[in-house]
JSON list of C-alpha atoms in Angstrom, two decimals:
[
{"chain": "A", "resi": 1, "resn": "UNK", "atom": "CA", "xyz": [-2.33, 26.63, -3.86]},
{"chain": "A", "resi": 2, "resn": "UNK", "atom": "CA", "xyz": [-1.12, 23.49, -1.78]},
{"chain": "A", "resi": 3, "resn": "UNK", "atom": "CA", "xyz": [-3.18, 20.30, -0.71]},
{"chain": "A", "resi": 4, "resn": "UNK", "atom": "CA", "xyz": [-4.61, 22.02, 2.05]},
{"chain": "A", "resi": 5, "resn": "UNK", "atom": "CA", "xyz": [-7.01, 24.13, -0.01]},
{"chain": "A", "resi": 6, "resn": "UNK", "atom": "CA", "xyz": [-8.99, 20.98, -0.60]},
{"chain": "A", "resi": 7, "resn": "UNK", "atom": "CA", "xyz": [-8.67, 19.39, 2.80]},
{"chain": "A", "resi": 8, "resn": "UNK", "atom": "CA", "xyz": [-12.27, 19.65, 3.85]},
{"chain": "A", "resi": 9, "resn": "UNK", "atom": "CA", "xyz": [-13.83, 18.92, 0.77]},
{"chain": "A", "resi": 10, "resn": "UNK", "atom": "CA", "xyz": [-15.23, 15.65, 0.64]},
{"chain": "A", "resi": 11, "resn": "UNK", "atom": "CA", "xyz": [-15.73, 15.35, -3.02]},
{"chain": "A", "resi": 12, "resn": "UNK", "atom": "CA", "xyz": [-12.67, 17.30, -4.47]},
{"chain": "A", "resi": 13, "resn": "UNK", "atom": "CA", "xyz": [-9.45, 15.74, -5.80]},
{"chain": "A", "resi": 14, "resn": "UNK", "atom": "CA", "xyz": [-6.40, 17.90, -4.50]},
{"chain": "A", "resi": 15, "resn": "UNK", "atom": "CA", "xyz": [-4.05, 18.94, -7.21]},
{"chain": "A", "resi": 16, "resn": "UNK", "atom": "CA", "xyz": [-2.22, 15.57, -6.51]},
{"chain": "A", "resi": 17, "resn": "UNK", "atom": "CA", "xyz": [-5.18, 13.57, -6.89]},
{"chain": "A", "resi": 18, "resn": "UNK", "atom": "CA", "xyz": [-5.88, 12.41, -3.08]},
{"chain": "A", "resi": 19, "resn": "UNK", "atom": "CA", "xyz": [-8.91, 12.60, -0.99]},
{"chain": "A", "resi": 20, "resn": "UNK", "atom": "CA", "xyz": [-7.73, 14.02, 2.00]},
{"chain": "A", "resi": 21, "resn": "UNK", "atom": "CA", "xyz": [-10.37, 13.18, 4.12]},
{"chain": "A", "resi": 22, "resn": "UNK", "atom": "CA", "xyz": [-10.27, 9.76, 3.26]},
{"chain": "A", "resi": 23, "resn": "UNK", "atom": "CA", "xyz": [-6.35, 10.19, 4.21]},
{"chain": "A", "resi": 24, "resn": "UNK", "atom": "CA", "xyz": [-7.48, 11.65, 7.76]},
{"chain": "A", "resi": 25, "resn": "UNK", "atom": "CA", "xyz": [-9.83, 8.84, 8.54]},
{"chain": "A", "resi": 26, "resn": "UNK", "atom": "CA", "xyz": [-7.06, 6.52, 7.92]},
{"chain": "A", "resi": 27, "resn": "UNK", "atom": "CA", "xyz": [-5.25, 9.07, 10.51]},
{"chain": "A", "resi": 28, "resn": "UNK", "atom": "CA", "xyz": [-8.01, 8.15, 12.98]},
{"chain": "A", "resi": 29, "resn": "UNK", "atom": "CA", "xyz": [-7.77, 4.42, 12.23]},
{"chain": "A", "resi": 30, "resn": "UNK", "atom": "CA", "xyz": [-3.77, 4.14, 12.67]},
{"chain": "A", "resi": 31, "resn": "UNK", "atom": "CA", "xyz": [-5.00, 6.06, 16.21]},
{"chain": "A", "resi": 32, "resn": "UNK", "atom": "CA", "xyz": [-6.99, 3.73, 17.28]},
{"chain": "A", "resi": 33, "resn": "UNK", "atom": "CA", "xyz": [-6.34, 0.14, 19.69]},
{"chain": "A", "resi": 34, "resn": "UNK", "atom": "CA", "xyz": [-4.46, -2.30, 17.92]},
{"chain": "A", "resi": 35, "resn": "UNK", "atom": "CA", "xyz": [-6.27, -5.07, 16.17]},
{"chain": "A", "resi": 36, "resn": "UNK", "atom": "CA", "xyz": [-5.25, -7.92, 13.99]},
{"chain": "A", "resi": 37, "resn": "UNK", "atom": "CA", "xyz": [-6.33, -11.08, 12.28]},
{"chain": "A", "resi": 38, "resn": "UNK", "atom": "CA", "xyz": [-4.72, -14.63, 11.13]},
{"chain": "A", "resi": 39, "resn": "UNK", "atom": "CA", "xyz": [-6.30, -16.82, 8.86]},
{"chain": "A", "resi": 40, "resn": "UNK", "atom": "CA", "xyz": [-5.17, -20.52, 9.53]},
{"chain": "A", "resi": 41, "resn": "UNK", "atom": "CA", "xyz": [-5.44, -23.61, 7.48]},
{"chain": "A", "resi": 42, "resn": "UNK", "atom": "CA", "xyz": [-8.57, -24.82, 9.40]},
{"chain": "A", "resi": 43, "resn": "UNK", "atom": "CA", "xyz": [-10.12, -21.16, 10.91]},
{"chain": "A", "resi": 44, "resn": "UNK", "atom": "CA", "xyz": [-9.88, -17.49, 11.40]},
{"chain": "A", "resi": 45, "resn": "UNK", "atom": "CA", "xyz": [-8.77, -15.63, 14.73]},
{"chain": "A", "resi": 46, "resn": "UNK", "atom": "CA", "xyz": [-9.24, -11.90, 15.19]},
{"chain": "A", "resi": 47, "resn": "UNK", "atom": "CA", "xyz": [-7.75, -10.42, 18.24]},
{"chain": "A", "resi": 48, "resn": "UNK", "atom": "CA", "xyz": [-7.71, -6.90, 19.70]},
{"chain": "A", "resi": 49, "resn": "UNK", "atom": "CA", "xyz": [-6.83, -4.25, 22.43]},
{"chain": "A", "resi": 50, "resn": "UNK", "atom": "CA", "xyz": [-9.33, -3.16, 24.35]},
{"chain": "A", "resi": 51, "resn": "UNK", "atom": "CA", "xyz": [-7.81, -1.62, 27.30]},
{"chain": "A", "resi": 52, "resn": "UNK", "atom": "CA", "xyz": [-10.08, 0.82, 28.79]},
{"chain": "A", "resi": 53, "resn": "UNK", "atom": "CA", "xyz": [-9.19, 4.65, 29.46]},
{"chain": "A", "resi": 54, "resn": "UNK", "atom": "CA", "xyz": [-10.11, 4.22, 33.26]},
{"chain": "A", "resi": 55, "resn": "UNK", "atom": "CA", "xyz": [-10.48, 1.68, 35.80]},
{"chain": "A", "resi": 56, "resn": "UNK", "atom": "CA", "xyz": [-14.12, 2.66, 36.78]},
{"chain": "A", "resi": 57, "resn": "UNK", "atom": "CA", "xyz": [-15.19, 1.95, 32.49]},
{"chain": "A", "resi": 58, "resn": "UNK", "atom": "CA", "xyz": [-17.02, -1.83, 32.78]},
{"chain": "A", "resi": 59, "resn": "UNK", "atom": "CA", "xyz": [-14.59, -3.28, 30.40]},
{"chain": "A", "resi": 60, "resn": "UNK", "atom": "CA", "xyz": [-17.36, -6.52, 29.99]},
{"chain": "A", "resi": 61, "resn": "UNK", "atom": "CA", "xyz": [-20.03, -4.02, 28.56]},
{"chain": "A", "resi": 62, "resn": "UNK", "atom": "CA", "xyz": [-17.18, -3.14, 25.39]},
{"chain": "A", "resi": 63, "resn": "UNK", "atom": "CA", "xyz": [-17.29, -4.84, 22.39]},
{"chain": "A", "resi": 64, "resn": "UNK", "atom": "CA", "xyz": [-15.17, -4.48, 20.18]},
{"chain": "A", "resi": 65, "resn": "UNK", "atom": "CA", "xyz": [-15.49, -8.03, 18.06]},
{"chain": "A", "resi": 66, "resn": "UNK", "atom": "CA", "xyz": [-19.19, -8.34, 17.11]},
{"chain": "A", "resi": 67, "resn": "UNK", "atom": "CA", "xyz": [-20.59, -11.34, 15.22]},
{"chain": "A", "resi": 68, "resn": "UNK", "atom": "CA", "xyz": [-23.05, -10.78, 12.18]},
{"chain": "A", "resi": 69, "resn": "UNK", "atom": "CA", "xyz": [-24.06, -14.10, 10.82]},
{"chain": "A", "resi": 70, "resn": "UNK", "atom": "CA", "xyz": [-23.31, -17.39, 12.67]},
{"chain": "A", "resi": 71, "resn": "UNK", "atom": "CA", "xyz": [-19.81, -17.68, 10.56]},
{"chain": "A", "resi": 72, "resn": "UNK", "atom": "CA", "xyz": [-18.66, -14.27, 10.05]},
{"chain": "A", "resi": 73, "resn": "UNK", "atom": "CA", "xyz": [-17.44, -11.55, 12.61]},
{"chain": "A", "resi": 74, "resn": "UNK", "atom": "CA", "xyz": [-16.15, -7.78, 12.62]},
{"chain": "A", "resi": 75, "resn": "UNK", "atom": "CA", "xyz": [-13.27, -6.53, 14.55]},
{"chain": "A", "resi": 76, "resn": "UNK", "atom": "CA", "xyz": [-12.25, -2.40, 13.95]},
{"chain": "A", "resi": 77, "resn": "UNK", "atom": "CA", "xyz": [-9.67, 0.01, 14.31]},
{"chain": "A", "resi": 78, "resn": "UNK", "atom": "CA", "xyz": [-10.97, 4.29, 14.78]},
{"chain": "A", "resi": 79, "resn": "UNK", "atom": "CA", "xyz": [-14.13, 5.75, 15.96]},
{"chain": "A", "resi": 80, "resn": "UNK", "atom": "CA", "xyz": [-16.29, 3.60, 17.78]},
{"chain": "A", "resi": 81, "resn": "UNK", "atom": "CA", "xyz": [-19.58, 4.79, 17.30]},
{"chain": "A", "resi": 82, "resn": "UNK", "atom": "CA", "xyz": [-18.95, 4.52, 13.40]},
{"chain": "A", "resi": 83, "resn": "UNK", "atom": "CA", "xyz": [-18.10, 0.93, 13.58]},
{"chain": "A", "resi": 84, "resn": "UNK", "atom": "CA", "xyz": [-21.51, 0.25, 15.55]},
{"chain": "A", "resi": 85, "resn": "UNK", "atom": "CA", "xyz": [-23.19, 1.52, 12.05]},
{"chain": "A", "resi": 86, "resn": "UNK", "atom": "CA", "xyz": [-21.20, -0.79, 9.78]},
{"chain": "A", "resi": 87, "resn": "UNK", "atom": "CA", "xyz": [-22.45, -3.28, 11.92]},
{"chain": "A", "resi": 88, "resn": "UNK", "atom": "CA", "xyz": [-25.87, -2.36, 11.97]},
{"chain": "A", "resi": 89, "resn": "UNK", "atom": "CA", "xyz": [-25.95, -2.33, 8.71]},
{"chain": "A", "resi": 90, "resn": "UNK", "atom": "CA", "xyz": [-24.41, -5.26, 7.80]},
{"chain": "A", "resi": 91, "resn": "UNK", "atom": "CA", "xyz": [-26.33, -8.04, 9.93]},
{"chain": "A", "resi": 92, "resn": "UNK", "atom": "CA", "xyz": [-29.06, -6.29, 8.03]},
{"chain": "A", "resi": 93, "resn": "UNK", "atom": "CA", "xyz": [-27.99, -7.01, 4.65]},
{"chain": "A", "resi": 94, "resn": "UNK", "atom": "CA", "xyz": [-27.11, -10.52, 6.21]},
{"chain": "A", "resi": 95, "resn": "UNK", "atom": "CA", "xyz": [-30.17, -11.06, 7.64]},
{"chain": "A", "resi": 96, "resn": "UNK", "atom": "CA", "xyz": [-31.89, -10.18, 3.97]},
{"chain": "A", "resi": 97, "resn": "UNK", "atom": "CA", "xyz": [-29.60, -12.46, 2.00]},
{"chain": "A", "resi": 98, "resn": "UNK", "atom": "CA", "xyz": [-30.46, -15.76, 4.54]},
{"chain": "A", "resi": 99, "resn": "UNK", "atom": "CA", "xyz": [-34.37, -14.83, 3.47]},
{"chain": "A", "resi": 100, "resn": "UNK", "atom": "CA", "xyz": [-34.02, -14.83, 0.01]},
{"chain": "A", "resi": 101, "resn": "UNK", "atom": "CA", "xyz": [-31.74, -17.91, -0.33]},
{"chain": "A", "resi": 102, "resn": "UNK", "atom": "CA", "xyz": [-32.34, -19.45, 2.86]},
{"chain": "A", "resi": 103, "resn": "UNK", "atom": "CA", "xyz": [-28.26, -19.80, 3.96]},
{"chain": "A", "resi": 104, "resn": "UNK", "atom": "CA", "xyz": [-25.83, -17.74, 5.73]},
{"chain": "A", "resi": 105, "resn": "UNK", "atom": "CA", "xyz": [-23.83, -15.24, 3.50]},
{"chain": "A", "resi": 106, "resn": "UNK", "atom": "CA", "xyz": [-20.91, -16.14, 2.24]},
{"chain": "A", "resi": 107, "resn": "UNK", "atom": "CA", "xyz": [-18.08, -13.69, 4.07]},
{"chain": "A", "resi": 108, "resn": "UNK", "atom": "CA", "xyz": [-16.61, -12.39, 0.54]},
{"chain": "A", "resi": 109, "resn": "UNK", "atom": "CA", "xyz": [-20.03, -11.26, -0.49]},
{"chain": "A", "resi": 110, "resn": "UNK", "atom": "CA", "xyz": [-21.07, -9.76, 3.12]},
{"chain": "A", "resi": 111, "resn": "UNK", "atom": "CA", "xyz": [-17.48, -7.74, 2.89]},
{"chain": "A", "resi": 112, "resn": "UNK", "atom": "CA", "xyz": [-18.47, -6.60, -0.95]},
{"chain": "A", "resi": 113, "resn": "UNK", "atom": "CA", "xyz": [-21.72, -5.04, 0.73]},
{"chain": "A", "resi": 114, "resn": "UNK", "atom": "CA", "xyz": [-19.94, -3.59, 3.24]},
{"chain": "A", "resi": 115, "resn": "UNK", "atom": "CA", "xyz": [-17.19, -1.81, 1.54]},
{"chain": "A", "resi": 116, "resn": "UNK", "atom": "CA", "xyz": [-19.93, -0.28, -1.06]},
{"chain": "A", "resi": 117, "resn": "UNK", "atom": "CA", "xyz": [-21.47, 1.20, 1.78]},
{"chain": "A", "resi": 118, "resn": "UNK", "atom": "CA", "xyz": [-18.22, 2.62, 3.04]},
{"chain": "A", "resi": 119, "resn": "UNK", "atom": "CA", "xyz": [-17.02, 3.63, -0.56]},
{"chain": "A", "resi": 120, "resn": "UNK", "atom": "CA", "xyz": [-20.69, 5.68, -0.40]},
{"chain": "A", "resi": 121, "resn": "UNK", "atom": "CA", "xyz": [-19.18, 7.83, 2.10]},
{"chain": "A", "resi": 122, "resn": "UNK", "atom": "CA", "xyz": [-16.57, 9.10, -0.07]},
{"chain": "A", "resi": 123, "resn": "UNK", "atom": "CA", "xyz": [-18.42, 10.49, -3.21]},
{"chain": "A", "resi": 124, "resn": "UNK", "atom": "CA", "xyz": [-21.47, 13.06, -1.74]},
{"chain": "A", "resi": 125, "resn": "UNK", "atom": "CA", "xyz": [-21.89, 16.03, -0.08]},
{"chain": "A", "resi": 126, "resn": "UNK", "atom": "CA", "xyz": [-22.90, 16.48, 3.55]},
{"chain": "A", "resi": 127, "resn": "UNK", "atom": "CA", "xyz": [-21.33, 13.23, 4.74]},
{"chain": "A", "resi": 128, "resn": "UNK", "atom": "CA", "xyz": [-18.03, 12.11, 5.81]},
{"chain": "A", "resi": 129, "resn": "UNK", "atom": "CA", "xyz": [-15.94, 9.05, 5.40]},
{"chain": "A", "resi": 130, "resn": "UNK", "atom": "CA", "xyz": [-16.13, 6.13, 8.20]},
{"chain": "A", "resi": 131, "resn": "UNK", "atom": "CA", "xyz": [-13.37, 6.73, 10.63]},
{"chain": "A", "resi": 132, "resn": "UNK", "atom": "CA", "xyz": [-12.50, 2.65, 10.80]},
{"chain": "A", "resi": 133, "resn": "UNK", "atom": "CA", "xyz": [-10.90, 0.34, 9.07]},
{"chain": "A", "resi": 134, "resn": "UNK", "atom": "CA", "xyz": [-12.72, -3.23, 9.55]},
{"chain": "A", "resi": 135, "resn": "UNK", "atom": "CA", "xyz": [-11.15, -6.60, 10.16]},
{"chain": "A", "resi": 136, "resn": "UNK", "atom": "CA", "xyz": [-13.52, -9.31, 8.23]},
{"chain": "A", "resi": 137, "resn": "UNK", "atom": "CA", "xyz": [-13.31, -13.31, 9.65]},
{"chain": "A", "resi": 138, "resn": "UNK", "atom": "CA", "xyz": [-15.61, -16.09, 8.35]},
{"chain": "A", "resi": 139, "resn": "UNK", "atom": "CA", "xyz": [-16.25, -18.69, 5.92]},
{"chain": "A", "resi": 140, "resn": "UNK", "atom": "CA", "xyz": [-16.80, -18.43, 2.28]},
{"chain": "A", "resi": 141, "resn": "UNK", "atom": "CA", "xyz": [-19.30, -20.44, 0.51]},
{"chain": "A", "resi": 142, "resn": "UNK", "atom": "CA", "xyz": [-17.25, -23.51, 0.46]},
{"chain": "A", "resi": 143, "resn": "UNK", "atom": "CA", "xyz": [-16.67, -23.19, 3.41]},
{"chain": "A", "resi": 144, "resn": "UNK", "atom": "CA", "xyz": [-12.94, -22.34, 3.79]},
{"chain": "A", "resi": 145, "resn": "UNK", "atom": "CA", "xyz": [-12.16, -19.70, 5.98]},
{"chain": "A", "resi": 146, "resn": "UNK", "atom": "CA", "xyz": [-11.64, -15.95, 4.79]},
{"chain": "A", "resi": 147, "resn": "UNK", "atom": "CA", "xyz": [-9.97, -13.29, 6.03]},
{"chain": "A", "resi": 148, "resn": "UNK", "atom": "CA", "xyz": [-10.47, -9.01, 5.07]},
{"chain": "A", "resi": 149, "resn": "UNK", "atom": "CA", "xyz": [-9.46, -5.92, 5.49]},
{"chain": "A", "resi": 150, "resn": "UNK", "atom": "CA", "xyz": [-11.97, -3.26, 4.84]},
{"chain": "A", "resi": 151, "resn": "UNK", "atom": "CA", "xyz": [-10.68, 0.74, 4.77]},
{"chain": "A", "resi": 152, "resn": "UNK", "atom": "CA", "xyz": [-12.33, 3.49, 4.88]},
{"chain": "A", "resi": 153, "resn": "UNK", "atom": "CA", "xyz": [-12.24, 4.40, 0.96]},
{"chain": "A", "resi": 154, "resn": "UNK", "atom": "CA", "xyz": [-14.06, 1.33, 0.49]},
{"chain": "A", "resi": 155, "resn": "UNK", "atom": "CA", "xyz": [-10.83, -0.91, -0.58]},
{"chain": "A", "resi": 156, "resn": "UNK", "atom": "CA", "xyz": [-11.30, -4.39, 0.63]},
{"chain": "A", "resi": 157, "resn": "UNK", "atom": "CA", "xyz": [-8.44, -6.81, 0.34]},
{"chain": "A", "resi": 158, "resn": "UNK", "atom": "CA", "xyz": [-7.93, -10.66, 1.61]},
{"chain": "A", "resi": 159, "resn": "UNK", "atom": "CA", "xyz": [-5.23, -11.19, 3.85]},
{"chain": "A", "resi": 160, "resn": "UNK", "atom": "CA", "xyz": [-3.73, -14.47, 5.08]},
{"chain": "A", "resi": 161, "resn": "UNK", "atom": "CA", "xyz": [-2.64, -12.54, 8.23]},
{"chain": "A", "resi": 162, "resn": "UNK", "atom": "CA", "xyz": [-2.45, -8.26, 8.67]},
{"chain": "A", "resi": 163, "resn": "UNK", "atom": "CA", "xyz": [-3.21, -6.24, 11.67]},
{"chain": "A", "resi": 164, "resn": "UNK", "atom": "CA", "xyz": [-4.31, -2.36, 12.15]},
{"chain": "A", "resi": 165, "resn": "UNK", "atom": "CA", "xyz": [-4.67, 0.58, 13.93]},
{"chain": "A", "resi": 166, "resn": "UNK", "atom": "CA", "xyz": [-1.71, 1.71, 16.28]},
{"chain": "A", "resi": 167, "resn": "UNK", "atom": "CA", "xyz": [1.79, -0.03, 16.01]},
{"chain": "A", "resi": 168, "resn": "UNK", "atom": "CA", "xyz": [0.16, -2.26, 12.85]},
{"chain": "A", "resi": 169, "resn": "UNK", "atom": "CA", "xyz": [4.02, -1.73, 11.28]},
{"chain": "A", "resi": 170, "resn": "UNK", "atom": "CA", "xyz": [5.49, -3.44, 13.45]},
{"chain": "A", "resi": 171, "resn": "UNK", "atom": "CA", "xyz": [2.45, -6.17, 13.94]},
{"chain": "A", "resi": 172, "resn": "UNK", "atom": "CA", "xyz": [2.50, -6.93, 10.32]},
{"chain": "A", "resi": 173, "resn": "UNK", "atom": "CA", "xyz": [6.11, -7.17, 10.55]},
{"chain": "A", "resi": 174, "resn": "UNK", "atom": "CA", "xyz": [5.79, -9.64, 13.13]},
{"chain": "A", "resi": 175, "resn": "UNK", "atom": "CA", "xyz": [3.10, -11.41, 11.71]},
{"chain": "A", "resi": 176, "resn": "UNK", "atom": "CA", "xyz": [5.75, -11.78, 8.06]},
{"chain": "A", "resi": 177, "resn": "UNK", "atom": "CA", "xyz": [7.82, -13.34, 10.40]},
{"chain": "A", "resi": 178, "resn": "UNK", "atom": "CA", "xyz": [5.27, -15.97, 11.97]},
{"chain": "A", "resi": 179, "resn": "UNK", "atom": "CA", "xyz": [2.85, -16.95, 9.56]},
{"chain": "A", "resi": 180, "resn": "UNK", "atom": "CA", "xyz": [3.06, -20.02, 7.43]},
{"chain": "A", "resi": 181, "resn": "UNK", "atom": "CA", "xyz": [1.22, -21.88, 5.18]},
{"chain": "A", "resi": 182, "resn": "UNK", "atom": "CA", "xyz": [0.94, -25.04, 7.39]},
{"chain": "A", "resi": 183, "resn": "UNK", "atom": "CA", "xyz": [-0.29, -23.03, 10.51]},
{"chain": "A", "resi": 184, "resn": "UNK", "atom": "CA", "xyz": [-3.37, -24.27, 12.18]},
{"chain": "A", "resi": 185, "resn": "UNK", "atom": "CA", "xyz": [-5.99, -22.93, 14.22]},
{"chain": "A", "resi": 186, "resn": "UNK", "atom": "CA", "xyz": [-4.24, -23.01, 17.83]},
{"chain": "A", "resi": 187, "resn": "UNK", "atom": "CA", "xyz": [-1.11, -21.72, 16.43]},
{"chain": "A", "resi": 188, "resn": "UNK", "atom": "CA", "xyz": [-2.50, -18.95, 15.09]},
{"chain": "A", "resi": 189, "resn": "UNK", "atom": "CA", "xyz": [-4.45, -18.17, 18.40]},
{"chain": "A", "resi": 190, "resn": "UNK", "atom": "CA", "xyz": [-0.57, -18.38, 20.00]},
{"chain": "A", "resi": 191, "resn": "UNK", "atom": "CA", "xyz": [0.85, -16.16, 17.11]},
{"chain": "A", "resi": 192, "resn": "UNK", "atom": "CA", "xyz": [-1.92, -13.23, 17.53]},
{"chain": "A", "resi": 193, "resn": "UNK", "atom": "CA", "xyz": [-1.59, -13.63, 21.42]},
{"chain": "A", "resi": 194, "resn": "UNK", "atom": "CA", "xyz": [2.30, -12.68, 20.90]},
{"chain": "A", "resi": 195, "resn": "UNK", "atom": "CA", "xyz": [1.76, -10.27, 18.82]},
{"chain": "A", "resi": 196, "resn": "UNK", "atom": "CA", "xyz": [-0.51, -7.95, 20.69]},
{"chain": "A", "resi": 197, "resn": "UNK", "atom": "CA", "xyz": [2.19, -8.40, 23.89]},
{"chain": "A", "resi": 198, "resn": "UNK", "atom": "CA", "xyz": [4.45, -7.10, 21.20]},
{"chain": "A", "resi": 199, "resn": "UNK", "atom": "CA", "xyz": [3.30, -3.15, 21.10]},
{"chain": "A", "resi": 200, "resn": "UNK", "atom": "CA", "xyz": [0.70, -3.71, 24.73]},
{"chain": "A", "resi": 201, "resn": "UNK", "atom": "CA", "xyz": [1.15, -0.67, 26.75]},
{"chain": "A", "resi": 202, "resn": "UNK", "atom": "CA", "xyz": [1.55, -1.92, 30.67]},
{"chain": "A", "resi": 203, "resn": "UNK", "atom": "CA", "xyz": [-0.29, -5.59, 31.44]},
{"chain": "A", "resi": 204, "resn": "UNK", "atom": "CA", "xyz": [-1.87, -7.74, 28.84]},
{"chain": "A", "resi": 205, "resn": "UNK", "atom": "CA", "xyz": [-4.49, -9.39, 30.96]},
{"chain": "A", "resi": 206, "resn": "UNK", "atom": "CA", "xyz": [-7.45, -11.90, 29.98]},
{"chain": "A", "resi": 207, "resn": "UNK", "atom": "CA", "xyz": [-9.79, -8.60, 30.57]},
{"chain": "A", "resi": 208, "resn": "UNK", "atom": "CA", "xyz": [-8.18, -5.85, 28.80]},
{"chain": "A", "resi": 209, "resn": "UNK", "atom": "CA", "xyz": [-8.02, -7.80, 25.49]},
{"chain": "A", "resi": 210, "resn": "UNK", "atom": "CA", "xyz": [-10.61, -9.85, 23.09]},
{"chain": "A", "resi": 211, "resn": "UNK", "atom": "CA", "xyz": [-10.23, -12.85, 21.23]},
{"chain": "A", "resi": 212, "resn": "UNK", "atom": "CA", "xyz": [-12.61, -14.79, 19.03]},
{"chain": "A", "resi": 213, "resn": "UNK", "atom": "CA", "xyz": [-12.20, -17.38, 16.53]},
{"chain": "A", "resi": 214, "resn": "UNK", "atom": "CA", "xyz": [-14.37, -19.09, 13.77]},
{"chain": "A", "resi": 215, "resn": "UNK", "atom": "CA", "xyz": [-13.70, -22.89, 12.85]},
{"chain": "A", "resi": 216, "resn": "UNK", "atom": "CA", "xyz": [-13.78, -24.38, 9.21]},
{"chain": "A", "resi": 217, "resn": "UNK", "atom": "CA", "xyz": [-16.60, -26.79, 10.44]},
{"chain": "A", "resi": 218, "resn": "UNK", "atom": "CA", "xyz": [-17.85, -24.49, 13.08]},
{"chain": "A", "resi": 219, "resn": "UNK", "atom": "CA", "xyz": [-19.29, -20.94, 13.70]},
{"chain": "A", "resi": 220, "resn": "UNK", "atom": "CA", "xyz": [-18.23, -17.83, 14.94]},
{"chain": "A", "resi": 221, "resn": "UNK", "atom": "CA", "xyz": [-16.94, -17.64, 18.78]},
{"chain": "A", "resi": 222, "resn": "UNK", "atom": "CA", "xyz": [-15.86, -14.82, 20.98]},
{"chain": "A", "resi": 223, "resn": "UNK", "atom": "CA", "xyz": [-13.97, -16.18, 23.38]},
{"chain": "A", "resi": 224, "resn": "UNK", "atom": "CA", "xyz": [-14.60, -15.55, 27.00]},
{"chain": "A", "resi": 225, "resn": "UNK", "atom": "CA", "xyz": [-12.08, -14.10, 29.62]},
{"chain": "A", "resi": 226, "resn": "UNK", "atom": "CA", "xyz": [-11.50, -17.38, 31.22]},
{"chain": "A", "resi": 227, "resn": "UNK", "atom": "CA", "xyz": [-10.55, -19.20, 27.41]},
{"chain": "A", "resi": 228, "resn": "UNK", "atom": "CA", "xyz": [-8.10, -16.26, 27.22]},
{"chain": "A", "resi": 229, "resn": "UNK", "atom": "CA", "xyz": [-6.68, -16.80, 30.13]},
{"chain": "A", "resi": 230, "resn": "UNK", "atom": "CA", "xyz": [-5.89, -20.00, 29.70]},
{"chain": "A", "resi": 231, "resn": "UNK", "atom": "CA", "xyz": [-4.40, -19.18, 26.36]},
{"chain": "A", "resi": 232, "resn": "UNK", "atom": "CA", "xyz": [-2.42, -16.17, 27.75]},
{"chain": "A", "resi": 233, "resn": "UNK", "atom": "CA", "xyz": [-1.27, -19.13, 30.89]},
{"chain": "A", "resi": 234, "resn": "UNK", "atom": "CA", "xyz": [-0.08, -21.50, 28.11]},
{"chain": "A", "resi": 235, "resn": "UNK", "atom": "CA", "xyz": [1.82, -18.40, 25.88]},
{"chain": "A", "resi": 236, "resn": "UNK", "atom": "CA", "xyz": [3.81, -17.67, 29.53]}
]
């Protein structure tokens, strides 16, 4: 009896000791638009495809970047509709932590939460694991910037650059071959904005992408269309 006797069962090890649903939601996530994050000596950026399947789709009413406290932001890779839970979720648990110590949560602690809930998903019956990965920017409690990967087993890991979702080989291979220690804010706006051309599909416009940023001594920004555009002007 092979691996695929335990493919749809949540909560039962194959003979080789995967999850395999957990390996199909990664499946989803390396399907999904391409997303990707730097983390600079003074900020964060988090960048992302969000090219729309038709023309007629409002491409202003799509968000994929979503803040959740005034320093921290999500970005995603998979199934859409899951990701708006995670985020849900978490400006919850974000929104409980500022009234019980009266300050913003720390981005390590706020990815912590989330990955528990995601790592919930992959130990019960009747429920399946979420169909994203999650790209985590913000400031830690000293207030140096942070950068994480969340995945759908639950795994979190802190990156000083990575990307996901569809051609994230080659992205990360890029990234390797970009990212230094030295690299500042702008730079890294620059780097992610080359990257992205790297693997875009037809016209990387100011509309069909999404940018945001969060600042050592700042908060959380999503940049809007005409910022990008001058960014994507200066890259040409």
């Amino acid at each position: 009896m092979g691996d695929s006797a335990y493919s749809f069962s949540l909560t039962t090890f194959s003979r080789t000791g995967k999850l395999l649903q957990i390996e199909y939601a990664l499946n989803a996530v390396a399907n999904g638009k391409t997303a990707l994050g730097i983390c600079a000596v003074d900020g964060v950026v988090l960048a992302t495809d969000k090219k729309m399947p038709s023309a007629l789709v409002e491409s202003e009413q799509v968000h994929k970047i979503e803040e959740i406290t005034p320093t921290t932001g999500f970005c995603y890779a998979g199934v859409g509709p899951d990701y708006r839970v995670l985020v849900k979720r978490a400006r919850k648990q974000a929104q409980s932590y500022t009234r019980v110590y009266g300050e913003t949560q720390p981005v390590g602690q706020l990815v912590k939460q989330t990955a528990g809930t995601m790592q919930e998903y992959t130990q019960r019956g009747g429920v399946r694991p979420f169909g994203i990965s999650l790209l985590v920017a913000g400031l830690q409690g000293d207030g140096t910037p942070g950068l994480y990967q969340v995945d759908p087993s639950g795994a979190y890991f802190g990156w000083k650059a990575t990307a996901i979702g569809k051609n994230y080989v080659s992205a990360k291979n890029f990234l390797e071959k970009r990212w230094n220690e030295d690299m500042e804010l702008e730079d890294a706006i620059h780097t992610a904005l080359l990257t992205l051309r790297e693997g875009f599909e037809g016209e990387m416009t100011a509309h069909n992408i999404q940018v945001a940023t969060v600042r050592k001594d700042g908060k959380f920004v999503v940049l809007t269309p005409q910022q990008i555009q001058d960014y994507l002007d200066e890259a040409n």
